[in-house]
mmCIF file of C-alpha atoms in Angstrom:
data_model
loop_
_atom_site.group_PDB
_atom_site.id
_atom_site.type_symbol
_atom_site.label_atom_id
_atom_site.label_comp_id
_atom_site.label_asym_id
_atom_site.label_seq_id
_atom_site.Cartn_x
_atom_site.Cartn_y
_atom_site.Cartn_z
ATOM 1 C CA MET A 1306 -3.491 31.579 12.068
ATOM 2 C CA LYS A 1307 -2.758 32.369 8.448
ATOM 3 C CA LYS A 1308 -2.539 29.365 6.131
ATOM 4 C CA MET A 1309 0.789 29.077 4.338
ATOM 5 C CA THR A 1310 0.694 28.758 0.554
ATOM 6 C CA ASN A 1311 2.224 25.725 -1.099
ATOM 7 C CA ASN A 1312 4.912 26.631 -3.624
ATOM 8 C CA LEU A 1313 5.336 23.073 -4.905
ATOM 9 C CA ASP A 1314 3.763 21.536 -7.979
ATOM 10 C CA GLU A 1315 2.406 17.950 -7.883
ATOM 11 C CA ARG A 1316 5.691 16.364 -9.001
ATOM 12 C CA GLN A 1317 7.660 18.261 -6.358
ATOM 13 C CA GLU A 1318 5.034 17.401 -3.709
ATOM 14 C CA LEU A 1319 5.336 13.683 -4.510
ATOM 15 C CA LYS A 1320 9.136 13.909 -4.461
ATOM 16 C CA LEU A 1321 9.032 15.672 -1.065
ATOM 17 C CA LEU A 1322 6.705 12.973 0.300
ATOM 18 C CA LYS A 1323 9.152 10.293 -0.887
ATOM 19 C CA ILE A 1324 12.074 12.109 0.742
ATOM 20 C CA GLU A 1325 10.143 12.460 4.010
ATOM 21 C CA HIS A 1326 9.118 8.792 3.801
ATOM 22 C CA ASN A 1327 12.720 7.654 3.376
ATOM 23 C CA GLY A 1328 13.894 9.982 6.164
ATOM 24 C CA CYS A 1329 11.256 8.622 8.533
ATOM 25 C CA TRP A 1330 12.298 5.011 7.921
ATOM 26 C CA LEU A 1331 15.988 5.929 8.136
ATOM 27 C CA ALA A 1332 15.333 7.459 11.558
ATOM 28 C CA PHE A 1333 13.252 4.452 12.672
ATOM 29 C CA TRP A 1334 15.779 1.778 11.711
ATOM 30 C CA GLY A 1335 18.717 3.961 12.748
ATOM 31 C CA LEU A 1336 17.310 4.399 16.252
ATOM 32 C CA LEU A 1337 16.663 0.662 16.529
ATOM 33 C CA ILE A 1338 20.229 -0.154 15.455
ATOM 34 C CA VAL A 1339 21.686 2.412 17.891
ATOM 35 C CA ILE A 1340 19.652 0.935 20.755
ATOM 36 C CA LEU A 1341 20.701 -2.630 19.905
ATOM 37 C CA VAL A 1342 24.383 -1.725 19.473
ATOM 38 C CA GLN A 1343 24.405 0.084 22.827
ATOM 39 C CA GLN A 1344 22.795 -2.972 24.456
ATOM 40 C CA VAL A 1345 25.350 -5.374 22.983
ATOM 41 C CA MET A 1346 28.311 -3.148 23.878
ATOM 42 C CA GLY A 1347 27.183 -2.958 27.507
ATOM 43 C CA ASN A 1348 26.230 0.702 27.401
ATOM 44 C CA GLY A 1349 22.509 -0.023 27.489
ATOM 45 C CA SER A 1350 21.494 1.279 30.880
ATOM 46 C CA VAL A 1351 18.112 2.948 31.192
ATOM 47 C CA LYS A 1352 19.813 6.315 31.645
ATOM 48 C CA ASN A 1353 21.806 5.963 28.448
ATOM 49 C CA LEU A 1354 18.927 4.705 26.300
ATOM 50 C CA ALA A 1355 15.999 6.769 27.594
ATOM 51 C CA GLY A 1356 16.103 9.446 24.893
ATOM 52 C CA GLU A 1357 16.509 7.046 21.986
ATOM 53 C CA TRP A 1358 13.869 4.703 23.398
ATOM 54 C CA ILE A 1359 11.294 7.484 23.826
ATOM 55 C CA VAL A 1360 11.811 8.793 20.276
ATOM 56 C CA PHE A 1361 11.773 5.251 18.842
ATOM 57 C CA MET A 1362 8.558 4.297 20.646
ATOM 58 C CA CYS A 1363 6.820 7.567 19.703
ATOM 59 C CA LEU A 1364 7.731 7.003 16.057
ATOM 60 C CA ALA A 1365 6.651 3.340 16.195
ATOM 61 C CA LEU A 1366 3.312 4.222 17.807
ATOM 62 C CA TYR A 1367 2.677 7.053 15.368
ATOM 63 C CA LEU A 1368 3.349 4.826 12.352
ATOM 64 C CA SER A 1369 1.313 1.920 13.752
ATOM 65 C CA ILE A 1370 -1.706 3.974 14.783
ATOM 66 C CA GLY A 1371 -1.645 6.062 11.602
ATOM 67 C CA CYS A 1372 -1.568 2.975 9.388
ATOM 68 C CA MET A 1373 -4.298 1.186 11.368
ATOM 69 C CA LYS A 1374 -6.531 4.253 11.331
ATOM 70 C CA ASN A 1375 -6.259 4.497 7.552
ATOM 71 C CA GLY A 1376 -6.578 0.762 6.834
ATOM 72 C CA ILE A 1377 -2.985 0.252 5.692
ATOM 73 C CA TRP A 1378 -0.975 -2.866 6.572
ATOM 74 C CA ASP A 1379 2.013 -3.093 4.209
ATOM 75 C CA ARG A 1380 2.845 -2.760 0.530
ATOM 76 C CA ARG A 1381 3.939 -6.369 0.145
ATOM 77 C CA LEU A 1382 3.021 -8.383 3.244
ATOM 78 C CA LYS A 1383 -0.412 -9.786 4.047
ATOM 79 C CA PRO A 1384 -1.858 -9.681 7.585
ATOM 80 C CA ASN A 1385 -2.071 -13.465 8.010
ATOM 81 C CA PHE A 1386 -0.718 -16.003 10.489
ATOM 82 C CA ARG A 1387 2.105 -17.208 8.212
ATOM 83 C CA THR A 1388 3.515 -13.712 7.733
ATOM 84 C CA ASN A 1389 3.123 -12.948 11.435
ATOM 85 C CA ALA A 1390 4.927 -16.183 12.369
ATOM 86 C CA ILE A 1391 7.839 -15.444 10.019
ATOM 87 C CA ALA A 1392 8.211 -11.852 11.263
ATOM 88 C CA SER A 1393 8.015 -13.052 14.879
ATOM 89 C CA SER A 1394 10.645 -15.712 14.236
ATOM 90 C CA ILE A 1395 13.014 -13.154 12.725
ATOM 91 C CA ALA A 1396 12.559 -10.798 15.686
ATOM 92 C CA ALA A 1397 12.893 -13.695 18.149
ATOM 93 C CA PHE A 1398 16.092 -14.937 16.510
ATOM 94 C CA ALA A 1399 17.627 -11.438 16.556
ATOM 95 C CA MET A 1400 16.762 -10.921 20.233
ATOM 96 C CA GLY A 1401 17.976 -14.414 21.152
ATOM 97 C CA VAL A 1402 21.366 -13.747 19.532
ATOM 98 C CA ILE A 1403 21.662 -10.257 21.054
ATOM 99 C CA TRP A 1404 20.867 -11.485 24.571
ATOM 100 C CA PHE A 1405 23.194 -14.480 24.150
ATOM 101 C CA VAL A 1406 26.034 -12.073 23.289
ATOM 102 C CA ILE A 1407 25.149 -9.726 26.172
ATOM 103 C CA SER A 1408 24.996 -12.595 28.658
ATOM 104 C CA TYR A 1409 28.219 -14.159 27.430
ATOM 105 C CA ASN A 1410 30.061 -10.804 27.561
ATOM 106 C CA ASN A 1411 28.857 -10.191 31.118
ATOM 107 C CA TYR A 1412 29.274 -13.670 32.666
ATOM 108 C CA HIS A 1413 31.458 -15.750 30.290
ATOM 109 C CA LYS A 1414 29.311 -18.856 30.887
ATOM 110 C CA LEU A 1415 28.296 -20.659 27.710
ATOM 111 C CA ALA A 1416 25.433 -22.743 29.132
ATOM 112 C CA GLY A 1417 23.868 -19.786 30.932
ATOM 113 C CA SER A 1418 24.245 -17.604 27.863
ATOM 114 C CA ILE A 1419 22.563 -20.221 25.675
ATOM 115 C CA ALA A 1420 19.727 -20.509 28.200
ATOM 116 C CA THR A 1421 19.337 -16.712 28.207
ATOM 117 C CA GLY A 1422 19.290 -16.630 24.411
ATOM 118 C CA VAL A 1423 16.704 -19.422 24.198
ATOM 119 C CA PHE A 1424 14.535 -17.795 26.871
ATOM 120 C CA MET A 1425 14.610 -14.431 25.087
ATOM 121 C CA PHE A 1426 13.942 -16.175 21.753
ATOM 122 C CA LEU A 1427 10.823 -17.848 23.151
ATOM 123 C CA CYS A 1428 9.539 -14.767 24.999
ATOM 124 C CA THR A 1429 10.108 -12.422 22.066
ATOM 125 C CA GLY A 1430 8.645 -14.869 19.566
ATOM 126 C CA PHE A 1431 5.492 -15.413 21.621
ATOM 127 C CA LEU A 1432 4.932 -11.736 22.445
ATOM 128 C CA CYS A 1433 5.639 -10.573 18.901
ATOM 129 C CA LEU A 1434 3.311 -13.210 17.410
ATOM 130 C CA ALA A 1435 0.578 -12.277 19.883
ATOM 131 C CA MET A 1436 0.880 -8.550 19.144
ATOM 132 C CA LEU A 1437 0.980 -9.074 15.375
ATOM 133 C CA THR A 1438 -2.070 -11.350 15.555
ATOM 134 C CA ILE A 1439 -3.987 -8.778 17.604
ATOM 135 C CA SER A 1440 -2.872 -5.988 15.273
ATOM 136 C CA SER A 1441 -3.921 -7.920 12.164
ATOM 137 C CA ARG A 1442 -7.372 -8.515 13.665
ATOM 138 C CA ILE A 1443 -7.728 -4.812 14.490
ATOM 139 C CA TYR A 1444 -6.581 -3.973 10.957
ATOM 140 C CA LYS A 1445 -9.110 -6.320 9.355
ATOM 141 C CA LYS A 1446 -11.955 -4.874 11.444
ATOM 142 C CA ARG A 1447 -10.881 -1.334 10.538
ATOM 143 C CA VAL A 1448 -10.773 -2.192 6.821
ATOM 144 C CA GLU A 1449 -14.293 -3.638 7.046
ATOM 145 C CA LYS A 1450 -15.509 -0.470 8.770
ATOM 146 C CA LEU A 1451 -13.842 1.751 6.159
ATOM 147 C CA GLU A 1452 -15.420 -0.308 3.354
ATOM 148 C CA GLU A 1453 -18.860 0.055 4.982
ATOM 149 C CA ILE A 1454 -18.399 3.817 5.236
ATOM 150 C CA GLU A 1455 -17.342 3.948 1.570
ATOM 151 C CA GLU A 1456 -20.389 1.886 0.502
ATOM 152 C CA ASP A 1457 -22.689 4.189 2.475
ATOM 153 C CA LEU A 1458 -21.274 7.214 0.673
ATOM 154 C CA ASN A 1459 -21.973 5.635 -2.721
#
């Protein structure tokens, strides 16, 4: 296959990368919001969400694996327990509220809806914290390996 020539200079290449970066994150957060809104509005059956869910998960896996492979965690956040606990708490709170609203809309029972919200808060918080902790350990091991490779080259 013939290699295509690049018609962009360095400034244009950086600008294009920034545009693609912003578009990727717009798609990621947009898909998440669409999925959550459909869940809350009662239109969240597996049939209705399958396409969005598949695209969202493929994008999430691609970003996660690509960052881990290259030793990148985040521009601002550190891969430590405190950060993981805060991020998990935010996700848990959001899921608790969403499932409270879904349960209350479906059954109109306050106590049951609160129990559902608390249960989802606890489950999401625990699972998210566990996955972030595992991911941060994998990241730290990968960074060590990349640093060893770099030292060997020098």
